[in-house]
Structure formats: structure tokens, C-alpha cells
Short mmCIF file of C-alpha atoms in Angstrom, two decimals:
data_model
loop_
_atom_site.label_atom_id
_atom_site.label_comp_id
_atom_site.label_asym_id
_atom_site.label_seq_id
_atom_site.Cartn_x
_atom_site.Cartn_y
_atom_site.Cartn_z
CA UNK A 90 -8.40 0.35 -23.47
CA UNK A 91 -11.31 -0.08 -26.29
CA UNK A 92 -11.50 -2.24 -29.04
CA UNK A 93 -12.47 -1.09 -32.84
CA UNK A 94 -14.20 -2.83 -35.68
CA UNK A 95 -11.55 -1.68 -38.04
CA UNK A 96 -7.95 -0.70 -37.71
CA UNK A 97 -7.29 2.58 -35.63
CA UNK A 98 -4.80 4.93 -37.36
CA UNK A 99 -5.59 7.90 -34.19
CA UNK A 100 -5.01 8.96 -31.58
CA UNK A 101 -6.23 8.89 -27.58
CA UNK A 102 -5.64 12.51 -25.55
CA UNK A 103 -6.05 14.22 -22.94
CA UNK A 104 -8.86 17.17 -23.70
CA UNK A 105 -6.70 19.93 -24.07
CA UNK A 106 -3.46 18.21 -23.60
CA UNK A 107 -2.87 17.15 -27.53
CA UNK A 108 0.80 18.55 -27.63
CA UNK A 109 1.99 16.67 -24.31
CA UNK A 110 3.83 13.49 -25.51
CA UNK A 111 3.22 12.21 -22.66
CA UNK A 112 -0.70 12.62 -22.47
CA UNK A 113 -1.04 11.04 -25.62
CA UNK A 114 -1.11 7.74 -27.03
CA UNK A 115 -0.70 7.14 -30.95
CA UNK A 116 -1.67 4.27 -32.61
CA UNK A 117 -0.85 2.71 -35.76
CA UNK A 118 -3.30 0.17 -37.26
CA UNK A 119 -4.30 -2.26 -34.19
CA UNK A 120 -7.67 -2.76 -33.52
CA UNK A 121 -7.37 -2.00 -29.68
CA UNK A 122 -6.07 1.14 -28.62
CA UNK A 123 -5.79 3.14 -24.83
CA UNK A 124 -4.04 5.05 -22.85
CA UNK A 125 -2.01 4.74 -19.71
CA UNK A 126 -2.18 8.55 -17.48
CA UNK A 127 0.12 9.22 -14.77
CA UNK A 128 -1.79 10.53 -11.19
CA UNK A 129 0.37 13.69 -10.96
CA UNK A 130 0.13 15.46 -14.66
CA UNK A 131 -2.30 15.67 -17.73
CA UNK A 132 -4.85 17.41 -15.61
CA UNK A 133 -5.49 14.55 -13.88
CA UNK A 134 -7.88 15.98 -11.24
CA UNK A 135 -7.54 13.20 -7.34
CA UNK A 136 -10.18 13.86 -4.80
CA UNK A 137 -10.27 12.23 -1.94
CA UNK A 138 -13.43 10.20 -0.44
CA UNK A 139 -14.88 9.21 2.99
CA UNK A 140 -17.84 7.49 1.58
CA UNK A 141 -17.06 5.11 -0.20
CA UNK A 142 -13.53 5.30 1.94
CA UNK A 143 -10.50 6.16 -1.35
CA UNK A 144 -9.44 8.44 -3.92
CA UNK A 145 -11.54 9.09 -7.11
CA UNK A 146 -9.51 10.09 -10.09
CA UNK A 147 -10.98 11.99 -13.19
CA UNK A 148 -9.82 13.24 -16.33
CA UNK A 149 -11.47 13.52 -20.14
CA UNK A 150 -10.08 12.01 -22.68
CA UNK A 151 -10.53 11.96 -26.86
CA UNK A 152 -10.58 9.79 -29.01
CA UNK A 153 -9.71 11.02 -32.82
CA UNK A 154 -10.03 8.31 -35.46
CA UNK A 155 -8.21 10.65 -38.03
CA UNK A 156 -4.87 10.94 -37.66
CA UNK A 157 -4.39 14.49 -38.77
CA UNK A 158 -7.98 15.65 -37.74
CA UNK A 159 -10.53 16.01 -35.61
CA UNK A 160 -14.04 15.07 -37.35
CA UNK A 161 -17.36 14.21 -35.99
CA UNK A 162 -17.06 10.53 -35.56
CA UNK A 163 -14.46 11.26 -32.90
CA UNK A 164 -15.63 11.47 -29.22
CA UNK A 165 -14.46 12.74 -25.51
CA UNK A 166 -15.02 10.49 -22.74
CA UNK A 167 -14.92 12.04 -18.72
CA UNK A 168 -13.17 8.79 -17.32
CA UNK A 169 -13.50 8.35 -13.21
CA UNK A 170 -11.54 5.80 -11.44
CA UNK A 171 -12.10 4.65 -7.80
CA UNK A 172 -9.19 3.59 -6.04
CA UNK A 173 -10.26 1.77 -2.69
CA UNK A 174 -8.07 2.92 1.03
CA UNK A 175 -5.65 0.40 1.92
CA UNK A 176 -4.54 -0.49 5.59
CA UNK A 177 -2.18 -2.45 7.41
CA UNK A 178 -1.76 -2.39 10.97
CA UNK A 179 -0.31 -4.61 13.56
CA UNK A 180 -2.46 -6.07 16.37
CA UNK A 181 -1.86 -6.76 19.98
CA UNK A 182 -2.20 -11.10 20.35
CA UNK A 183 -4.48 -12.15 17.91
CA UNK A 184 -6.43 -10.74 14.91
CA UNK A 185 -9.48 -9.31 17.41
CA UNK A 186 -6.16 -7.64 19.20
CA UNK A 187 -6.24 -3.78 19.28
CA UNK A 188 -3.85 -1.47 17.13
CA UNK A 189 -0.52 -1.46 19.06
CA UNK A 190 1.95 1.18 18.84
CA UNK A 191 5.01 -0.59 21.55
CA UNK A 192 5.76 -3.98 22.62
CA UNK A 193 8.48 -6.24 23.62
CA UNK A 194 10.56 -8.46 21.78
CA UNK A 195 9.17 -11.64 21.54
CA UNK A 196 5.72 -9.98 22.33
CA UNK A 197 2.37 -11.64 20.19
CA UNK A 198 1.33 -9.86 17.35
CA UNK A 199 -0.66 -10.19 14.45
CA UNK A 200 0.28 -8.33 10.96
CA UNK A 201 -3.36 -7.60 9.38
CA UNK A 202 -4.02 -5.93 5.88
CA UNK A 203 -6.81 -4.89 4.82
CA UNK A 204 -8.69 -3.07 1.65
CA UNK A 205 -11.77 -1.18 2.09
CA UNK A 206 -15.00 -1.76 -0.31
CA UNK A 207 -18.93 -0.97 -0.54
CA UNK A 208 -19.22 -3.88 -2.77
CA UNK A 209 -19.17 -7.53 -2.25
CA UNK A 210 -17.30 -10.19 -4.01
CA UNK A 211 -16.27 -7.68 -6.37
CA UNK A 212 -12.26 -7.34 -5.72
CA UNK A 213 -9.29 -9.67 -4.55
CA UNK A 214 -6.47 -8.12 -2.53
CA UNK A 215 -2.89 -9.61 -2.84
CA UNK A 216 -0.16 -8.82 -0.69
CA UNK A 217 3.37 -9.09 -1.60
CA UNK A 218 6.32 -6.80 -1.93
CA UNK A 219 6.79 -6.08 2.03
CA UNK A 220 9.77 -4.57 3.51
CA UNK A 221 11.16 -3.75 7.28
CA UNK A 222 13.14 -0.85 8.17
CA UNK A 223 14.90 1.01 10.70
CA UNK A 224 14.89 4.31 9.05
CA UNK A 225 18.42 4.62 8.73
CA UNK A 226 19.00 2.85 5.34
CA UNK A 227 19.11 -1.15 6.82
CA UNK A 228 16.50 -2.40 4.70
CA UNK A 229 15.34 -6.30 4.93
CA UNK A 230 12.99 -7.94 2.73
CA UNK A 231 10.26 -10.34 4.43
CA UNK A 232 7.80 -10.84 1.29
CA UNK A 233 8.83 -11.45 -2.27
CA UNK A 234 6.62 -9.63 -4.92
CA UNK A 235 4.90 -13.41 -5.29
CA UNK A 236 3.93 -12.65 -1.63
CA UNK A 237 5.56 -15.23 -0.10
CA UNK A 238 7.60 -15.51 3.06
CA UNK A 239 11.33 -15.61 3.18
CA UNK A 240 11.99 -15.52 7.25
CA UNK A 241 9.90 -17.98 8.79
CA UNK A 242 11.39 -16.53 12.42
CA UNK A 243 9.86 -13.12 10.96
CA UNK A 244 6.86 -13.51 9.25
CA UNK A 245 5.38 -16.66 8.12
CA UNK A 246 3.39 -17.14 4.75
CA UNK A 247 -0.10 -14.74 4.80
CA UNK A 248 -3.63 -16.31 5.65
CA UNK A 249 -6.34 -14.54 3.71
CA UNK A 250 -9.76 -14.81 5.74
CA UNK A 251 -11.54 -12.98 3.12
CA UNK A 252 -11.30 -11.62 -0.72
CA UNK A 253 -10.08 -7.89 0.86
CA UNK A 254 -8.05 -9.13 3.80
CA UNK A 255 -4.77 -10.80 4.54
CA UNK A 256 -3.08 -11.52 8.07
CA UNK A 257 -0.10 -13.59 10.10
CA UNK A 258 0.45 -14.04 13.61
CA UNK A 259 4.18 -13.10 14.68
CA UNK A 260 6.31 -12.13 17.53
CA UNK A 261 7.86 -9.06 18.00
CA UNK A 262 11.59 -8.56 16.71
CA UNK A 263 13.89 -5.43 16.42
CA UNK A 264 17.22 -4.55 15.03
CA UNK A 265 20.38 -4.25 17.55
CA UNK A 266 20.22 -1.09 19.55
CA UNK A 267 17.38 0.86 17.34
CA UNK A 268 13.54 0.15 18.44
CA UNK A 269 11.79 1.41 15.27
CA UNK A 270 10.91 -0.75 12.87
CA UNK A 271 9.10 0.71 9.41
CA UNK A 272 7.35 -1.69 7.50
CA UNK A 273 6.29 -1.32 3.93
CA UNK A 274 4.06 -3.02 1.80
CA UNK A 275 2.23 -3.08 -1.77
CA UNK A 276 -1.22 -4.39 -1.96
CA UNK A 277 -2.34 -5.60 -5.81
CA UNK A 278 -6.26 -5.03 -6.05
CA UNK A 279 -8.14 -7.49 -9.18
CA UNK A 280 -11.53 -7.82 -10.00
CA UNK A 281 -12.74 -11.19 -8.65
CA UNK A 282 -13.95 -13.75 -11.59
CA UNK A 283 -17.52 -14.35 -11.52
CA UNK A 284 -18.66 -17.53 -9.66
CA UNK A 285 -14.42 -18.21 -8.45
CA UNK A 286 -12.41 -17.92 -5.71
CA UNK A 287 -9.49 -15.41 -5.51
CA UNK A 288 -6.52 -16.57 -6.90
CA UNK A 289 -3.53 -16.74 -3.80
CA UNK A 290 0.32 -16.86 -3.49
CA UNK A 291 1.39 -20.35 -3.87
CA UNK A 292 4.47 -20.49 -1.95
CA UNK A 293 6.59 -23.29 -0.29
CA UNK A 294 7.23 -23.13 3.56
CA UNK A 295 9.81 -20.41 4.15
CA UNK A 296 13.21 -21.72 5.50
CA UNK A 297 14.92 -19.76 8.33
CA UNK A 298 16.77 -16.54 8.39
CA UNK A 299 16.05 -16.13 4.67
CA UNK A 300 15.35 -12.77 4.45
CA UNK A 301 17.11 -10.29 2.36
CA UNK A 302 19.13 -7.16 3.15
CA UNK A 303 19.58 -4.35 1.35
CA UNK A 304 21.72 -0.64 2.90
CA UNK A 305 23.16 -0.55 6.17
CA UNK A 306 24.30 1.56 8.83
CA UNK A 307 27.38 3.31 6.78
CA UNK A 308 24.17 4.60 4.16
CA UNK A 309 23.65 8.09 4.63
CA UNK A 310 20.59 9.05 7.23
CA UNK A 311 18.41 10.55 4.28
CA UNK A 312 18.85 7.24 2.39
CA UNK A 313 15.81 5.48 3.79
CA UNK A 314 13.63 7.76 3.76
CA UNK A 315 14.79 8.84 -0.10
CA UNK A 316 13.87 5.14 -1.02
CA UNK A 317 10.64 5.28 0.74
CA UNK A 318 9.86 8.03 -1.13
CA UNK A 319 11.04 7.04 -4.71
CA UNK A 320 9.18 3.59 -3.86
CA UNK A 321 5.93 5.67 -3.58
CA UNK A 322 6.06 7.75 -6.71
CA UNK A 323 7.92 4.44 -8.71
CA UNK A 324 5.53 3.96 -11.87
CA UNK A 325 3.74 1.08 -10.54
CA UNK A 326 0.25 -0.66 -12.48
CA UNK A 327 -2.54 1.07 -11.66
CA UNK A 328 -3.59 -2.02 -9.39
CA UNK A 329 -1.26 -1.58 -6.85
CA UNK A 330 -0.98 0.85 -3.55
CA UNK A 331 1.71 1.08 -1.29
CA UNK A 332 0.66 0.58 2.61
CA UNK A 333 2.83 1.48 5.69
CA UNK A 334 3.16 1.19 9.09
CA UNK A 335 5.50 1.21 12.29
CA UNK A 336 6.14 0.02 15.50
CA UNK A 337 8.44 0.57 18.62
CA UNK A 338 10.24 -2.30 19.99
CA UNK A 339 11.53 -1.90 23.75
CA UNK A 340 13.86 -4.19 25.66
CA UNK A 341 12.67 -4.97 29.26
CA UNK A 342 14.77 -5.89 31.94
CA UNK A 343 14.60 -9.31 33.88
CA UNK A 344 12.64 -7.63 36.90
CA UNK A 345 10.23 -5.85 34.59
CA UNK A 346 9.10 -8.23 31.71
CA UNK A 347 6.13 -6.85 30.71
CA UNK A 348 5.18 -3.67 29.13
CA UNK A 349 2.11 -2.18 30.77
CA UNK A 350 -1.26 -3.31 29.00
CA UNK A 351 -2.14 0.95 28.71
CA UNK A 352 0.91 1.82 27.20
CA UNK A 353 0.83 -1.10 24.24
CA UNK A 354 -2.61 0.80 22.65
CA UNK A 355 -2.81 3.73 20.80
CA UNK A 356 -5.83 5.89 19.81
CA UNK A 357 -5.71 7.92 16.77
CA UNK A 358 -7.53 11.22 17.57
CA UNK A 359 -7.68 14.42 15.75
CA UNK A 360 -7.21 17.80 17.15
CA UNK A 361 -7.46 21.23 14.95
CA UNK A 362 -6.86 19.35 11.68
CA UNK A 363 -3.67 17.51 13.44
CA UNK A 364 -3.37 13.48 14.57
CA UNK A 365 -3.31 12.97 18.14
CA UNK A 366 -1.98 9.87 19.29
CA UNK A 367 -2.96 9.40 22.92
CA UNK A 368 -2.16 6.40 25.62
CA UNK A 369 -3.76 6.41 29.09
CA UNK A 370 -1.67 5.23 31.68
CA UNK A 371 -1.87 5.58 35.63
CA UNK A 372 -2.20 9.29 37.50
CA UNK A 373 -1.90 10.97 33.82
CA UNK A 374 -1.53 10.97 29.85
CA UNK A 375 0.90 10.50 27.45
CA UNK A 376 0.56 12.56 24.57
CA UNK A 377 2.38 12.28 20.96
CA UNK A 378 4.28 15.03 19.93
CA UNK A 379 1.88 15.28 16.57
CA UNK A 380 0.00 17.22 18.94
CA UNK A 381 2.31 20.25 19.13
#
């Protein structure tokens, strides 16, 4: 957006793009004017970053004061955004815990987002919006898009140790004969007010097994992962990325109660372009099919 001294009667493009309804904005007499740009038209050009850590996106756009003409007051602006990488990942015991990929009901864990910035107390992180999943369409909702709790046997309200990062302790849960559990959450980024604290989720103290369903087992097997998908292109504020993670949860018998300590861990590797996820474990190596 950009304000005017006088009322604007033009219009804000995309260079090139004038004819697209949809890459243009006109305006009729305010004395602020913009343009909102989707990520996946109007020549909007993503590239993808590794330092800083994110996605820059570019485009040019015009702004014409005449509204049937283009004269030499008007002028084209190349417009970059940085969009910072998001993360959320579940830790074995504690927040210092490592990244775990199985555990045991009832196990120790500790949900951890986190948002990824060169700059310092620049940007506030918010996270709300969070769903579970079993990939088969029985969706359950554990934070409201205030970010506050709903299941306090699930997932209690978030701490937020710093501007960029938000965490909870839990314990492991799972759905009735299924071990994978998909989680899904959105992350709102603001800039941080000068000399002021980030502004937080003021929520009450969530009751018990308040959570709320959505699907079931009759939905079809490509439901859930449709509504992932529609959730990820869904025209959200520009503020706002999606985050996603998942976890196995096994059921040990009474003479075996805990899972080995090598096979909770996973390490991320990359092998001819391809992830790797690799767990050591006694007299060998289990390797993740990603690998193949």
C-alpha cells in the first residue's frame, strides 16, 4: 500500500500484466491505494534462499495516476519480499531433546516451533490454527486460530521463550489402531513494535477432552490429504505460513516398555538430491525408504 497527497483515480499493475483482472487493482478517489498479488500468477517470480534461510518473492509493479493513460508522473517499482523458513518439530523429553521420529504412548515430548531470522527484535511469531491427523480423513483440532489450547490431555496452552519461538511439553498420544499422527500448523509472522514486547494469545486454561473433530474413518482415503492440500494453497494474509510435521506412535507390550533410545532419533541426511532418514541401532542400520 502507499498513500497520496491527493485523491488517486489509477491504477496499480503488474508490468506487463495490465489486462489480467486479477493483477490489477483500480482505484477510485481514496488517498491510499495497493495491491494484493497471489504467489503462483502475475509473474510473480519465488526463489528460494539458504542465507538468510526463506523464500524471496519479486515482481514489478506500476503505478498510473491517469486512469486512461500512462504519463510521466507514473512510476514502476521492482517490489522483493522476504518470507522467513518456518519449523516445527517435536523433541524427545524436554526442549534441549533431539528431533524424534517414534515413541510410545505416554512417552515425553516437547512440541517446539520455530521461525528463522538474521535480524533481532525485528518479528513476533504467533502460533495458532494447529491440527492432528491420521491421514485418513479423522481430523482433530488442538489450537484455535487465537492459539489457544482446547485438550489440556493433548496439548496445553504454548510458552513462547523468545519473539520467533513457541513450545509445550506433552506426552505422546495416538488414535485407536493407526500410529501416524500428522500435525499441522499456521505460524502468523508481525513486525515487533519498537521498544514493546510481542503481543501473545490470551487464553483461559483449557478444560479436558475439548478438542474438536472434523472427518472420520467412512471419509474417503484421498480426503485428508485433499484438505491438506487445499489448506496450503487457501488464500491466506501474506503473514501467515503453514508448518507440518509427523510422528509414529507404537504400542509396547508389558515385557518391553521402552522403545530403544537409537531408534527414537532421526537424522535427516541427503543423498543424490534425495532425504535420507537414517537410525543407528545395534549390529546394523535402518534406512527410510526416501532413500530408494
Amino acid at each position: 500500500n502507499f498513500n497520496t497527497r491527493n485523491a488517486f483515480e489509477g491504477h496499480v499493475y503488474v508490468k506487463g500484466l495490465y489486462d489480467q483482472a486479477g493483477c490489477r487493482n483500480d482505484e477510485g478517489g481514496r488517498q491510499v491505494a495497493g495491491i494484493s498479488l497471489p504467489f503462483d500468477s502475475c509473474n510473480v517470480a519465488r526463489t528460494r534462499s539458504l542465507n538468510p534461510r526463506g523464500i524471496f518473492v519479486t515482481t514489478t509493479v506500476v503505478i498510473s495516476f491517469h486512469p486512461l493513460f500512462v504519463t510521466k508522473v507514473d512510476r514502476a517499482y521492482r517490489v522483493q519480499c522476504f518470507y522467513m523458513e518456518a519449523d516445527k518439530t517435536i523433541l524427545d523429553g524436554g526442549p534441549t531433546g533431539q528431533p524424534i521420529q517414534f515413541a510410545t504412548i505416554g512417552q515425553p515430548v516437547y512440541h517446539k516451533w520455530t521461525c528463522d531470522s538474521e535480524t533481532v527484535d525485528t518479528f513476533c511469531a504467533v502460533v495458532h490454527s494447529c491440527f492432528v491427523d491420521d491421514g485418513n480423513g479423522d481430523t482433530v483440532e488442538i489450537l484455535n486460530s487465537d492459539g489457544c489450547a482446547l485438550d489440556k490431555y493433548l496439548l496445553n496452552n504454548l510458552e513462547y521463550p523468545t519473539d520467533l519461538m513457541a513450545g509445550q511439553e506433552a506426552h505422546v498420544y495416538k488414535y485407536a489402531d493407526r500410529s501416524q499422527l500428522f500435525y499441522q500448523c499456521q505460524i502468523t509472522i508481525t513486525i515487533k513494535e519498537p521498544n514493546s514486547e510481542c503481543a501473545r494469545p490470551q487464553c483461559s486454561e483449557p478444560q479436558g477432552f475439548g478438542a474438536v473433530k472434523s472427518g472420520g474413518a467412512a471419509t474417503r482415503p484421498a480426503a485428508a490429504a485433499q484438505l491438506r492440500l487445499l489448506k496450503k494453497r487457501s488464500a491466506e494474509p501474506e503473514n501467515i505460513v503453514d508448518v507440518r510435521t509427523d510422528i509414529s506412535a507404537l504400542e509396547i507390550s508389558e515385557d518391553n516398555q521402552a522403545l530403544p533410545v537409537d531408534l527414537r532419533h532421526r537424522a535427516l541426511l541427503h543423498h543424490s538430491g534425495q532425504p535420507v532418514v537414517l537410525a543407528a541401532v545395534q549390529n546394523g542400520i535402518c534406512m527410510s525408504p526416501f532413500g530408494f
